[in-house]
JSON list of C-alpha atoms in Angstrom, two decimals:
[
{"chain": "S", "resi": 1, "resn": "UNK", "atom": "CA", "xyz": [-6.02, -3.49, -36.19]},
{"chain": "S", "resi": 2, "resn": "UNK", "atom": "CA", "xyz": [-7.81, -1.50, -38.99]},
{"chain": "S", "resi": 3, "resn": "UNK", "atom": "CA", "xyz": [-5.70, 0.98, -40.37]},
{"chain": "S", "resi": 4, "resn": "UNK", "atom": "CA", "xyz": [-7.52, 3.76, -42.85]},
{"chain": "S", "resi": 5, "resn": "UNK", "atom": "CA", "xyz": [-6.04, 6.76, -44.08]},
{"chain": "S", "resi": 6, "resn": "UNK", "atom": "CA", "xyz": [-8.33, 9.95, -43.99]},
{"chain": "S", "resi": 7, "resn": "UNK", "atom": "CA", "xyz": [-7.99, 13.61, -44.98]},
{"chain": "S", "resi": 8, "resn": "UNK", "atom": "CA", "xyz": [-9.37, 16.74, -43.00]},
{"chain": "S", "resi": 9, "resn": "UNK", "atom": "CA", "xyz": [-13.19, 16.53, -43.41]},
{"chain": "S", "resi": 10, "resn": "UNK", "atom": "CA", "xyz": [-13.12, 12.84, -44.18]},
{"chain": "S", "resi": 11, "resn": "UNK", "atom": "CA", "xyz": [-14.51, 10.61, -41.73]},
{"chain": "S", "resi": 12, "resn": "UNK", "atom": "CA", "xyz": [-15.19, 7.15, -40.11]},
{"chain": "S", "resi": 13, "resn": "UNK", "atom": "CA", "xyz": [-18.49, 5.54, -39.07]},
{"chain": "S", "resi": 14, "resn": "UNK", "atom": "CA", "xyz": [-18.41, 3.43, -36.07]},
{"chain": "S", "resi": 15, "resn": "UNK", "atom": "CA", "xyz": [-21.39, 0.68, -36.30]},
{"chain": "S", "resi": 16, "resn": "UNK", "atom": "CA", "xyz": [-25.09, 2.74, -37.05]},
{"chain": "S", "resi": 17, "resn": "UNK", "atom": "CA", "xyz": [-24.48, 5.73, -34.95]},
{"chain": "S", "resi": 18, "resn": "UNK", "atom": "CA", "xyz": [-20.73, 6.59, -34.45]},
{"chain": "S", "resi": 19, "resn": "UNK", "atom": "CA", "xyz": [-18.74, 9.18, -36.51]},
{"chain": "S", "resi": 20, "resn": "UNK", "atom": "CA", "xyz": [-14.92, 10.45, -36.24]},
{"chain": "S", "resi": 21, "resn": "UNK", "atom": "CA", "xyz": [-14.34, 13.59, -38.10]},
{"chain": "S", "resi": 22, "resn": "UNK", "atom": "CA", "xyz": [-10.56, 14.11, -38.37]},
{"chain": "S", "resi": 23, "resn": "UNK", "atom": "CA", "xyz": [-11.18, 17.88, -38.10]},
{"chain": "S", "resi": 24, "resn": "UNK", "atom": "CA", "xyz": [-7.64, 19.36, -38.17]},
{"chain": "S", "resi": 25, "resn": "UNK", "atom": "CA", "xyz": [-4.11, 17.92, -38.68]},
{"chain": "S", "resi": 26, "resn": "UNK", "atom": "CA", "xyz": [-0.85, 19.73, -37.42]},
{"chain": "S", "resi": 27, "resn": "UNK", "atom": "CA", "xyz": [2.67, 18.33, -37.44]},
{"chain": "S", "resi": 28, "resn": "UNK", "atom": "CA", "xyz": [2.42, 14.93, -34.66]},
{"chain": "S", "resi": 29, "resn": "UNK", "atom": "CA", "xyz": [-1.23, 15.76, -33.39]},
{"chain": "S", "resi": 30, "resn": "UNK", "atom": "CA", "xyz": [-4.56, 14.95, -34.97]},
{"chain": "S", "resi": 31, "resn": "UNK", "atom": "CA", "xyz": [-8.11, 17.00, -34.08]},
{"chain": "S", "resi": 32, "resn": "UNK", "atom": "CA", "xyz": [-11.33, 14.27, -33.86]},
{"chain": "S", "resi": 33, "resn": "UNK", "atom": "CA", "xyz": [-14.43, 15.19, -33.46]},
{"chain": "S", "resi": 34, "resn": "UNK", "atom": "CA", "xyz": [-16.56, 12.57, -32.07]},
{"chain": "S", "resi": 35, "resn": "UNK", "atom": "CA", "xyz": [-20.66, 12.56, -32.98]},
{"chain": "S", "resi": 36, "resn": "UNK", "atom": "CA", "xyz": [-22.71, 10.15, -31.03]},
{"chain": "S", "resi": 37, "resn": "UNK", "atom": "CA", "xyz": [-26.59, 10.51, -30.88]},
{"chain": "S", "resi": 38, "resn": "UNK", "atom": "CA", "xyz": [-26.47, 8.43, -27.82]},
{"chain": "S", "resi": 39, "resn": "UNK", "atom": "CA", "xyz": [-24.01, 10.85, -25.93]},
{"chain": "S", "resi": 40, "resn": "UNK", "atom": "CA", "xyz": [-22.04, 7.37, -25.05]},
{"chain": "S", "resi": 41, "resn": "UNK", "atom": "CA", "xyz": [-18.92, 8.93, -22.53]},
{"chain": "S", "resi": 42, "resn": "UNK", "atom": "CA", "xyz": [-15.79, 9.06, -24.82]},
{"chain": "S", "resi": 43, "resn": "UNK", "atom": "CA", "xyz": [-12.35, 8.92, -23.11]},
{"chain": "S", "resi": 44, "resn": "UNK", "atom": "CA", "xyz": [-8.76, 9.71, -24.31]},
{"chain": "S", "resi": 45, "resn": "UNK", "atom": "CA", "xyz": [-7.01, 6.64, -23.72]},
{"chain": "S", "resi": 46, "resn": "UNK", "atom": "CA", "xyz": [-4.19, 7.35, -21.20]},
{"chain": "S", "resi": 47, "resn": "UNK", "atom": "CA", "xyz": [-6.69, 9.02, -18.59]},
{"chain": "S", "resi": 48, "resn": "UNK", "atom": "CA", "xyz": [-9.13, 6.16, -18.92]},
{"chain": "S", "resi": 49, "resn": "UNK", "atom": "CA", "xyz": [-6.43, 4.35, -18.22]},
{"chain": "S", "resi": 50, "resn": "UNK", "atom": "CA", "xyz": [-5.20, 6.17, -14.71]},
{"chain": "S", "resi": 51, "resn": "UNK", "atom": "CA", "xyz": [-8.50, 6.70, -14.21]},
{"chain": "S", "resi": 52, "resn": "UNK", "atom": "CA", "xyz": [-9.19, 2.78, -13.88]},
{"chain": "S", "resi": 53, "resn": "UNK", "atom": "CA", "xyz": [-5.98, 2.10, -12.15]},
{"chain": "S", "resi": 54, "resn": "UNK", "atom": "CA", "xyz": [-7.15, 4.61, -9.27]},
{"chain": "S", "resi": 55, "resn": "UNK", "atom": "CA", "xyz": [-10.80, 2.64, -9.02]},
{"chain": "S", "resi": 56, "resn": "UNK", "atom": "CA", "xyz": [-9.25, -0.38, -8.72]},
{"chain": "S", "resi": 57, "resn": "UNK", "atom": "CA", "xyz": [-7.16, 0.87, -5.61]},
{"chain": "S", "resi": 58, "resn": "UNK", "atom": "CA", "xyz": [-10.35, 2.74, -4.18]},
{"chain": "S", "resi": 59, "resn": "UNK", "atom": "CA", "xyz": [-11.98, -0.64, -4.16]},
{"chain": "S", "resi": 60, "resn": "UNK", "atom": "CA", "xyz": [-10.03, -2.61, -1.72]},
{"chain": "S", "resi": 61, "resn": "UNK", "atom": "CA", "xyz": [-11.36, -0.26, 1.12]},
{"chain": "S", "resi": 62, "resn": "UNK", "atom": "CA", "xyz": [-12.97, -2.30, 3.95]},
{"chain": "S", "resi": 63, "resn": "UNK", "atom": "CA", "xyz": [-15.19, -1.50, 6.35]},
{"chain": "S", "resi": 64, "resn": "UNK", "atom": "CA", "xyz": [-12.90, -0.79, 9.17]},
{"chain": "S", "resi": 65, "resn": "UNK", "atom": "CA", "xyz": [-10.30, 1.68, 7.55]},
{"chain": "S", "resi": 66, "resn": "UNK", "atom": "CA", "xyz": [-13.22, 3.86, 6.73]},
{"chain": "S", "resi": 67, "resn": "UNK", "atom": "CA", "xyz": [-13.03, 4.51, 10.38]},
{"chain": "S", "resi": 68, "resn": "UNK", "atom": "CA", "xyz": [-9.63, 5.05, 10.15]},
{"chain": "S", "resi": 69, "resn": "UNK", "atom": "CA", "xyz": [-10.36, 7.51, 7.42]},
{"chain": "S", "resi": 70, "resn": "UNK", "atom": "CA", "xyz": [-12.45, 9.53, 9.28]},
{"chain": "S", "resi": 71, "resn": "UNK", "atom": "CA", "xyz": [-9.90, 10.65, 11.94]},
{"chain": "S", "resi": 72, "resn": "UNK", "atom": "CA", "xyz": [-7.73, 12.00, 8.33]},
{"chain": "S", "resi": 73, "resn": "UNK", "atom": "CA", "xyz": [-10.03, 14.50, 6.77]},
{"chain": "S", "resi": 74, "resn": "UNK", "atom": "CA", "xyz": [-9.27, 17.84, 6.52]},
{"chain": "S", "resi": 75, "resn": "UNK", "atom": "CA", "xyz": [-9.70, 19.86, 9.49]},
{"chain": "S", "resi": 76, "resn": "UNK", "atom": "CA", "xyz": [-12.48, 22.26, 9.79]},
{"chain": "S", "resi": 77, "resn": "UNK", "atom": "CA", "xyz": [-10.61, 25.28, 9.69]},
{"chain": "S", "resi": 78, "resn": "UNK", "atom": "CA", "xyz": [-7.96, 23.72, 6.85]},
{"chain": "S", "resi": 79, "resn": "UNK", "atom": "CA", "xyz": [-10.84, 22.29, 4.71]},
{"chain": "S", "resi": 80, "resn": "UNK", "atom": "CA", "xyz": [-7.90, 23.74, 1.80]},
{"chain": "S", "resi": 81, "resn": "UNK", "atom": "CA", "xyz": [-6.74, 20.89, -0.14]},
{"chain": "S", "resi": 82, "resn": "UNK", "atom": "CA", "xyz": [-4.03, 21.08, -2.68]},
{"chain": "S", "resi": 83, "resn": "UNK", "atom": "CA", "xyz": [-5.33, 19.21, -5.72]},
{"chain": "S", "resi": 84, "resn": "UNK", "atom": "CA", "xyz": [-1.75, 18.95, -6.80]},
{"chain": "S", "resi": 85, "resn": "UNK", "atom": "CA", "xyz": [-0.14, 17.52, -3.80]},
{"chain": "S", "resi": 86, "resn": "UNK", "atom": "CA", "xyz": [-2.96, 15.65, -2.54]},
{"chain": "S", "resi": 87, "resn": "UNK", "atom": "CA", "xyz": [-4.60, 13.78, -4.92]},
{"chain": "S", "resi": 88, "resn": "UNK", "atom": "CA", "xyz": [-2.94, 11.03, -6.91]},
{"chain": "S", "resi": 89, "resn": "UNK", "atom": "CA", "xyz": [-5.65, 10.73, -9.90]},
{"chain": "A", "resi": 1, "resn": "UNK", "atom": "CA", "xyz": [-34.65, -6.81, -3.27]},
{"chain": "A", "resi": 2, "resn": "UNK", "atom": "CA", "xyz": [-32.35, -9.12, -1.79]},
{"chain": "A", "resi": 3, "resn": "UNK", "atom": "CA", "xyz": [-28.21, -8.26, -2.06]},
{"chain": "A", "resi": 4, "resn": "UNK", "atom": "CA", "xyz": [-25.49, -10.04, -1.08]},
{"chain": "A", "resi": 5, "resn": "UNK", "atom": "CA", "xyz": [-22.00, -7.55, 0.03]},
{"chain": "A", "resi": 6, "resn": "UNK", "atom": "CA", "xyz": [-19.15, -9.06, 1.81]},
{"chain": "A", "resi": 7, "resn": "UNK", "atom": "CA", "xyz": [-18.68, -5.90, 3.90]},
{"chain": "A", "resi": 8, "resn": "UNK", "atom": "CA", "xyz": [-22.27, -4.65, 5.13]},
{"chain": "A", "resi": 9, "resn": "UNK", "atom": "CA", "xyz": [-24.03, -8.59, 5.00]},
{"chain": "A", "resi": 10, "resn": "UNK", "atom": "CA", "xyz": [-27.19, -9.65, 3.36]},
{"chain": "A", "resi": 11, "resn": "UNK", "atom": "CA", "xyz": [-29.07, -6.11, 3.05]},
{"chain": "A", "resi": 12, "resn": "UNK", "atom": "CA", "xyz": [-32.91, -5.38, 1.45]},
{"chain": "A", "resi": 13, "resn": "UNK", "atom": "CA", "xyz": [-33.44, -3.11, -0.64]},
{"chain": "A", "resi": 14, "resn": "UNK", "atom": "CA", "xyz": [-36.08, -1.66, -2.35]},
{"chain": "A", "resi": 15, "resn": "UNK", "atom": "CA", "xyz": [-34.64, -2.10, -6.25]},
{"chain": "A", "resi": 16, "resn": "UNK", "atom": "CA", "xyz": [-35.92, 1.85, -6.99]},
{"chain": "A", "resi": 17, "resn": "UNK", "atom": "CA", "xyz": [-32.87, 3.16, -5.17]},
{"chain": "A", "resi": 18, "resn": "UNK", "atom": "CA", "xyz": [-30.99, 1.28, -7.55]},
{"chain": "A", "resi": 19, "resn": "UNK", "atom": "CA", "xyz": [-28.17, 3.74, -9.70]},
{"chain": "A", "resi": 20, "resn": "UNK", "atom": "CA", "xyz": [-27.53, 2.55, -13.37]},
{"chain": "A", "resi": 21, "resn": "UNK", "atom": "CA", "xyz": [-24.22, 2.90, -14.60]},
{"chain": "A", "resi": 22, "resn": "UNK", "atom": "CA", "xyz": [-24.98, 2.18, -18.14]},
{"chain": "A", "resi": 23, "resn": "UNK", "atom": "CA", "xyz": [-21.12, 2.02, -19.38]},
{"chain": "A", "resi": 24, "resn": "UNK", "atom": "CA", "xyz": [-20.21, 0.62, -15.63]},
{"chain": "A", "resi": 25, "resn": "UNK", "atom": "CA", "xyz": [-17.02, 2.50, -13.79]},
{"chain": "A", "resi": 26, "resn": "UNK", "atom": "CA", "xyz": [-13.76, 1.89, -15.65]},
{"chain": "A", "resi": 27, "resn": "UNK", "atom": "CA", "xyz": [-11.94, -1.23, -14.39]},
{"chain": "A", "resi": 28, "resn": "UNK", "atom": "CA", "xyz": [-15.25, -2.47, -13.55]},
{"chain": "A", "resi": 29, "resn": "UNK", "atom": "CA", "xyz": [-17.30, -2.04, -16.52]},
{"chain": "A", "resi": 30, "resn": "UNK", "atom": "CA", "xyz": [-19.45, -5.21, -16.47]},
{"chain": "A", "resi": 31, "resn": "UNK", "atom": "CA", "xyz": [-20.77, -3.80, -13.08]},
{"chain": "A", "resi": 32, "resn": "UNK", "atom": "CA", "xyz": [-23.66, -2.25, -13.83]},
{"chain": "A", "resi": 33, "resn": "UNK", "atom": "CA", "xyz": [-26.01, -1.33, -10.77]},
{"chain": "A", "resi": 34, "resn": "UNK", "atom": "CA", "xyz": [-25.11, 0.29, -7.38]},
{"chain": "A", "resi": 35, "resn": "UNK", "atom": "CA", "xyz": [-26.67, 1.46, -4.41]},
{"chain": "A", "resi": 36, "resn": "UNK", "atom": "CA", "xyz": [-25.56, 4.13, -2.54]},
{"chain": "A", "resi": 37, "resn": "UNK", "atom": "CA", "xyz": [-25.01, 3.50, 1.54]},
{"chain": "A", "resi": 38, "resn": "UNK", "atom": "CA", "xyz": [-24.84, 6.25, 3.91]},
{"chain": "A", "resi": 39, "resn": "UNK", "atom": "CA", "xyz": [-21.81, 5.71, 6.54]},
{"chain": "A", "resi": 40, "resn": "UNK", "atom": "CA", "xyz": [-23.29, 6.65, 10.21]},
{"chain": "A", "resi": 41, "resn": "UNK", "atom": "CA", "xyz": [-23.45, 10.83, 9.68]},
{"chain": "A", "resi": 42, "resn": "UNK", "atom": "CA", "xyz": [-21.20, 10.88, 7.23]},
{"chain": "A", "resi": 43, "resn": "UNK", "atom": "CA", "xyz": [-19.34, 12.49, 5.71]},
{"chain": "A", "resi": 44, "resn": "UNK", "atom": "CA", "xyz": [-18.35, 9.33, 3.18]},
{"chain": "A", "resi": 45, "resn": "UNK", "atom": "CA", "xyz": [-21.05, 6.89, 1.69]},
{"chain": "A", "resi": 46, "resn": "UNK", "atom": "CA", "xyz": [-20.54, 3.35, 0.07]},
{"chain": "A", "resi": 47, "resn": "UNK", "atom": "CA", "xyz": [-21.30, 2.91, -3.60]},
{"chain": "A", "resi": 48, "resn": "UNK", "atom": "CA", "xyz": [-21.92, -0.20, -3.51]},
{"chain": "A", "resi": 49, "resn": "UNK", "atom": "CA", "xyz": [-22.23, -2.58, -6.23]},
{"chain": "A", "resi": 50, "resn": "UNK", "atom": "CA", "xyz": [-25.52, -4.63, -6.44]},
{"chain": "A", "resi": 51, "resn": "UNK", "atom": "CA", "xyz": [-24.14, -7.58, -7.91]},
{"chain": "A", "resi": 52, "resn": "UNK", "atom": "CA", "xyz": [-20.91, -8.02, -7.12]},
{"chain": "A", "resi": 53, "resn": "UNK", "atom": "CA", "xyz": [-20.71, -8.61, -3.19]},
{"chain": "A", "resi": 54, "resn": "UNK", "atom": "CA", "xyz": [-17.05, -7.80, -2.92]},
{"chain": "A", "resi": 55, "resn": "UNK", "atom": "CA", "xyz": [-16.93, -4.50, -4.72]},
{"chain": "A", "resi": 56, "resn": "UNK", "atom": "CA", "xyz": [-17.48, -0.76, -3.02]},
{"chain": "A", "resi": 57, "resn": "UNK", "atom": "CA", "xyz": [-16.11, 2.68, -3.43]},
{"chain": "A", "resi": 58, "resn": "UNK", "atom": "CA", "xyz": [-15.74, 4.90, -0.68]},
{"chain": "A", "resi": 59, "resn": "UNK", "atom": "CA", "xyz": [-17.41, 8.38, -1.30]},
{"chain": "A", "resi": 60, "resn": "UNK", "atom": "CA", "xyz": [-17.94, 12.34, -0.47]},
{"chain": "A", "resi": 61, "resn": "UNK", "atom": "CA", "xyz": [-19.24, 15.30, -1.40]},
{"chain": "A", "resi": 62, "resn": "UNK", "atom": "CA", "xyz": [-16.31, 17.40, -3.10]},
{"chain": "A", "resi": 63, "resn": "UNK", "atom": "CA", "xyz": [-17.01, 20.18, -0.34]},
{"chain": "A", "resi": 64, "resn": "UNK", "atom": "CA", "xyz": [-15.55, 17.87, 2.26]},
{"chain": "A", "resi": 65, "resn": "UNK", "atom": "CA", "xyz": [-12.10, 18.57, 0.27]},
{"chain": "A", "resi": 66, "resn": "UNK", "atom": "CA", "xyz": [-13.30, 22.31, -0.11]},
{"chain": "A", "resi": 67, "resn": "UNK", "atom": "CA", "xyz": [-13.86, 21.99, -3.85]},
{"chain": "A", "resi": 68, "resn": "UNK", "atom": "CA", "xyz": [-16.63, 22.63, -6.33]},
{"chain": "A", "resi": 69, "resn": "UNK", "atom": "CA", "xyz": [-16.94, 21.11, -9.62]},
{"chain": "A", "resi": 70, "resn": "UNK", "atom": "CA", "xyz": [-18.87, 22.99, -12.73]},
{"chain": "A", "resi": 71, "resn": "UNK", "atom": "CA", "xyz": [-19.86, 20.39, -15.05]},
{"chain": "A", "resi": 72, "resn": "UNK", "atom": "CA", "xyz": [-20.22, 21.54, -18.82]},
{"chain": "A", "resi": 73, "resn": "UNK", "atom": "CA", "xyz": [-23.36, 20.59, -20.04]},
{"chain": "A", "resi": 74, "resn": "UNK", "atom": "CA", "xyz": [-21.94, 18.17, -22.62]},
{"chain": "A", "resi": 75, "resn": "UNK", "atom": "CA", "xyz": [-20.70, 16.20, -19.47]},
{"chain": "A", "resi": 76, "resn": "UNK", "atom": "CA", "xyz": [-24.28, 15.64, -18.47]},
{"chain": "A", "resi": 77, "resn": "UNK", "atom": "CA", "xyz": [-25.47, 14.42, -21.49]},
{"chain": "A", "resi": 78, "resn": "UNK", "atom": "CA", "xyz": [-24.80, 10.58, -21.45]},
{"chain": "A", "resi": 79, "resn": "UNK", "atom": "CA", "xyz": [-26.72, 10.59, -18.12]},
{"chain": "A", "resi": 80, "resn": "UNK", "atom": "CA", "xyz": [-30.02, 12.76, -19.53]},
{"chain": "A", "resi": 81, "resn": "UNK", "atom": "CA", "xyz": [-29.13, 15.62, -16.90]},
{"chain": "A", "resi": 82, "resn": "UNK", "atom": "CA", "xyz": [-31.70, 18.22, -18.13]},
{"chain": "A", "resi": 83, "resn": "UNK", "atom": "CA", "xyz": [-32.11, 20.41, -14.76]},
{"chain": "A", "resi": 84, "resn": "UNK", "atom": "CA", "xyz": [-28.97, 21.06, -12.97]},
{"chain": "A", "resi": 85, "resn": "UNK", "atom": "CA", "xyz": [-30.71, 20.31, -9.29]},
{"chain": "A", "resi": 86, "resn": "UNK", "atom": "CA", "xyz": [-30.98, 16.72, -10.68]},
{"chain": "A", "resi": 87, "resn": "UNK", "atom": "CA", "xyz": [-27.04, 16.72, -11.09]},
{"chain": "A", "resi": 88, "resn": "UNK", "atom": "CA", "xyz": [-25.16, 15.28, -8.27]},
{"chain": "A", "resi": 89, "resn": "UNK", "atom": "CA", "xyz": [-21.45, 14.95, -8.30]},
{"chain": "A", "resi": 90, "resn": "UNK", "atom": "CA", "xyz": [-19.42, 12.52, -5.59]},
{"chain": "A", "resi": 91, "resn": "UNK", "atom": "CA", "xyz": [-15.61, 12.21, -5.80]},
{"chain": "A", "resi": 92, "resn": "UNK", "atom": "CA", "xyz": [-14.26, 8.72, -5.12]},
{"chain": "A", "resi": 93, "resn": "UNK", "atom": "CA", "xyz": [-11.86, 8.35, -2.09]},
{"chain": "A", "resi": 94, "resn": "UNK", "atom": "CA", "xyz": [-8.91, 5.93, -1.35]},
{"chain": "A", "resi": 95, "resn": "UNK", "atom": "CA", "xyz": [-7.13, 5.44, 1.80]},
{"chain": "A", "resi": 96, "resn": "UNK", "atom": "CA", "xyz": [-3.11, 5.16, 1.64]},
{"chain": "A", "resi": 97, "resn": "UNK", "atom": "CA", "xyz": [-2.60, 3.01, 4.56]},
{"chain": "A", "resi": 98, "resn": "UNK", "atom": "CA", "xyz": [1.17, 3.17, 4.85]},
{"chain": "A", "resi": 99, "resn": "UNK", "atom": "CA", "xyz": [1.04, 6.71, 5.41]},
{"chain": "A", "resi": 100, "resn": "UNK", "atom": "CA", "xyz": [-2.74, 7.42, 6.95]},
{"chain": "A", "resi": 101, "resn": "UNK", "atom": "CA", "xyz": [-3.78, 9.40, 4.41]},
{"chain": "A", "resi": 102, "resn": "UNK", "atom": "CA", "xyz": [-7.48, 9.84, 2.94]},
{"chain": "A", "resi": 103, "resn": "UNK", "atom": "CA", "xyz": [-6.80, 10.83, -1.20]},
{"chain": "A", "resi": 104, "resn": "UNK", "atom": "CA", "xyz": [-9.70, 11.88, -3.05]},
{"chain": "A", "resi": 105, "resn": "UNK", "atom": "CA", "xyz": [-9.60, 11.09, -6.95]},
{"chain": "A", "resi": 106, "resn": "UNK", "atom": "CA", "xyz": [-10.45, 14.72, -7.74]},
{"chain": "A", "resi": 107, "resn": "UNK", "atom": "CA", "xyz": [-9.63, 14.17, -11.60]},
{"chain": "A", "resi": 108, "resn": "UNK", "atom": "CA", "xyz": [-12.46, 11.06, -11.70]},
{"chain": "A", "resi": 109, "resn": "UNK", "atom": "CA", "xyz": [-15.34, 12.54, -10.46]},
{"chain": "A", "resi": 110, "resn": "UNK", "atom": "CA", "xyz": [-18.78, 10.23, -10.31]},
{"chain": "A", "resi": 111, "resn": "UNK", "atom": "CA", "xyz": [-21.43, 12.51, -11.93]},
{"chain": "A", "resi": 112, "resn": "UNK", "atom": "CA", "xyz": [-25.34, 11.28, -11.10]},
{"chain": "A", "resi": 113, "resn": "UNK", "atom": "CA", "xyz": [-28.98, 12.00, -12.40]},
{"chain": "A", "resi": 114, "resn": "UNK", "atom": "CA", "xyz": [-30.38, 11.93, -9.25]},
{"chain": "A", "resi": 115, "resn": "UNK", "atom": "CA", "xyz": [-33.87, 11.69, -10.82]},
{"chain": "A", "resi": 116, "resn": "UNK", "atom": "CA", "xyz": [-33.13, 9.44, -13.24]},
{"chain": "A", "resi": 117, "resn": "UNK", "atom": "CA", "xyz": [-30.44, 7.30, -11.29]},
{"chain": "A", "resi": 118, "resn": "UNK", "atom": "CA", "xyz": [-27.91, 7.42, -13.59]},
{"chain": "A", "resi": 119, "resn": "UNK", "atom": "CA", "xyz": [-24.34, 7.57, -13.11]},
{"chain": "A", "resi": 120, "resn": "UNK", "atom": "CA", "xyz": [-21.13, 7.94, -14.95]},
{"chain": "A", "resi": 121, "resn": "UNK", "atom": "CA", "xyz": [-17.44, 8.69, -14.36]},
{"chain": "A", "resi": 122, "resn": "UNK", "atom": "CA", "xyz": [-16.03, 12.15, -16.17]},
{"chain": "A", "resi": 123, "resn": "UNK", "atom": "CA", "xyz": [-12.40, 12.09, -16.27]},
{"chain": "A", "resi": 124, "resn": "UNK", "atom": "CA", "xyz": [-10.45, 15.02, -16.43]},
{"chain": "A", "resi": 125, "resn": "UNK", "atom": "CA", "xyz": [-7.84, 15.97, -18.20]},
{"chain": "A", "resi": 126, "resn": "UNK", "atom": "CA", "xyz": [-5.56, 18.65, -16.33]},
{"chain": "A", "resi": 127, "resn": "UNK", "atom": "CA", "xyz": [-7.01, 21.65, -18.49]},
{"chain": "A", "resi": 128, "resn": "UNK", "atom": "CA", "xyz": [-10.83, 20.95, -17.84]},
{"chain": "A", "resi": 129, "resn": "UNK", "atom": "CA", "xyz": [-9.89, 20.58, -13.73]},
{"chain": "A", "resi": 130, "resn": "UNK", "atom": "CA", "xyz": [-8.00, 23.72, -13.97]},
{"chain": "A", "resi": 131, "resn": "UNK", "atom": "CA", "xyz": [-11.68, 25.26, -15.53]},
{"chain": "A", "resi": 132, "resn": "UNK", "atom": "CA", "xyz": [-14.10, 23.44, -14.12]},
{"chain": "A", "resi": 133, "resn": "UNK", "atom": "CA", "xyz": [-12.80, 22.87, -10.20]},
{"chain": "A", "resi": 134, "resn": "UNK", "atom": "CA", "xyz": [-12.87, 25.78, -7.64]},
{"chain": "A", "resi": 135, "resn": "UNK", "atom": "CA", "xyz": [-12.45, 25.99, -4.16]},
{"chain": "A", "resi": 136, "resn": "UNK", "atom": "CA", "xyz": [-15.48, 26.37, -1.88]},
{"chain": "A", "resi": 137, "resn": "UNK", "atom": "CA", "xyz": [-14.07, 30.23, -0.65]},
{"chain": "A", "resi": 138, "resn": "UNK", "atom": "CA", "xyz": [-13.72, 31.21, -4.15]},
{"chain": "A", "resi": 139, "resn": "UNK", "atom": "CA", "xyz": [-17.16, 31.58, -4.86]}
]
């Protein structure tokens, strides 16, 4: 791995059009800002991370269970759902 | 065009209904073209992947859950969103079969130019749900 030590203001250049501004620095955290003329998604690590783990589960649906899953939606008059409780990603 | 999917069988389609994922969806990233199915009346659809026969997500509207998402504009901008009638936002679902449960990935949400037909995934960290997510009745 690269290693390069910048101060606040500095930055990094990332192929032609990629820049990482280390914009503030307090105690264990670093600030980035990220420019990108080609507004290419950027994603902190660990929820990339979840977030793939979750599509890989959602993909192994087959046809069938999805009829299955119909009979488990939230009822009309409950359409409430607890984003906490309910969702795992 | 002609595609190949293990669930729904050989299936032609015209290639204009075609959705780009230009950076694919993570875990699948070299996948980069989908189509989007409609299940009998709904409520779910199947994204399914052009060229990969095996793979297909299981999708909804966010209302189905009761919930609302308000994208920030920067959100939009890797897929070109310029008016917001062209946004479209589907959350991906998975099915716990142990325990017959339907779970919605609510912090994943697949974000689409709907004129354009491009698609990404936004992932959420818990501060941007907390902003951006409302229930239906709270509007």
């Amino acid at each position: 791995m690269l290693v390069l030590t910048r101060k606040i203001g500095e930055s990094i250049h990332i192929g032609e059009d990629i820049e990482v501004v280390v914009t503030a620095i307090e105690q264990n955290k670093v600030k980035l800002g990220i420019r990108s003329p080609r507004q290419i998604p950027v994603y902190r690590q660990e929820l990339y991370q979840k977030i793939r783990q979750g599509n890989r589960e959602a993909a192994g649906i087959e046809a069938d269970e999805l009829e299955q899953m119909l009979e488990f939606l939230p009822g009309e008059s409950g359409a409430i759902f607890d984003p906490q409780t309910d969702s795992d990603v | 065009m002609l595609i190949e999917t293990t669930r729904f069988g050989t299936l032609d389609l015209d290639e204009r209904v075609f959705i780009t994922f230009p950076w694919g969806i993570p875990g699948f990233e070299h996948v980069k073209r989908y189509v989007l199915l409609e299940h009998r009346q709904g409520p779910f659809q199947w994204l399914q992947a052009v060229d990969e026969p095996g793979l297909a997500f299981v999708v909804c509207q966010p209302e189905v859950f009761g919930l609302r998402y308000q994208v920030p504009r920067e959100k939009v901008r890797p897929i070109q969103v310029e008016a917001s009638e062209d946004l479209v936002v589907l959350v991906m679902v998975s099915f716990k079969r142990d325990q017959k449960r339907v779970s919605p990935h609510l912090r994943g949400p697949m974000l689409f130019n709907s004129s354009l037909r491009l698609g990404y995934q936004w992932s959420m960290d818990e501060g941007e749900f907390k902003k951006n997510v409302r229930s239906v009745e709270q509007q």
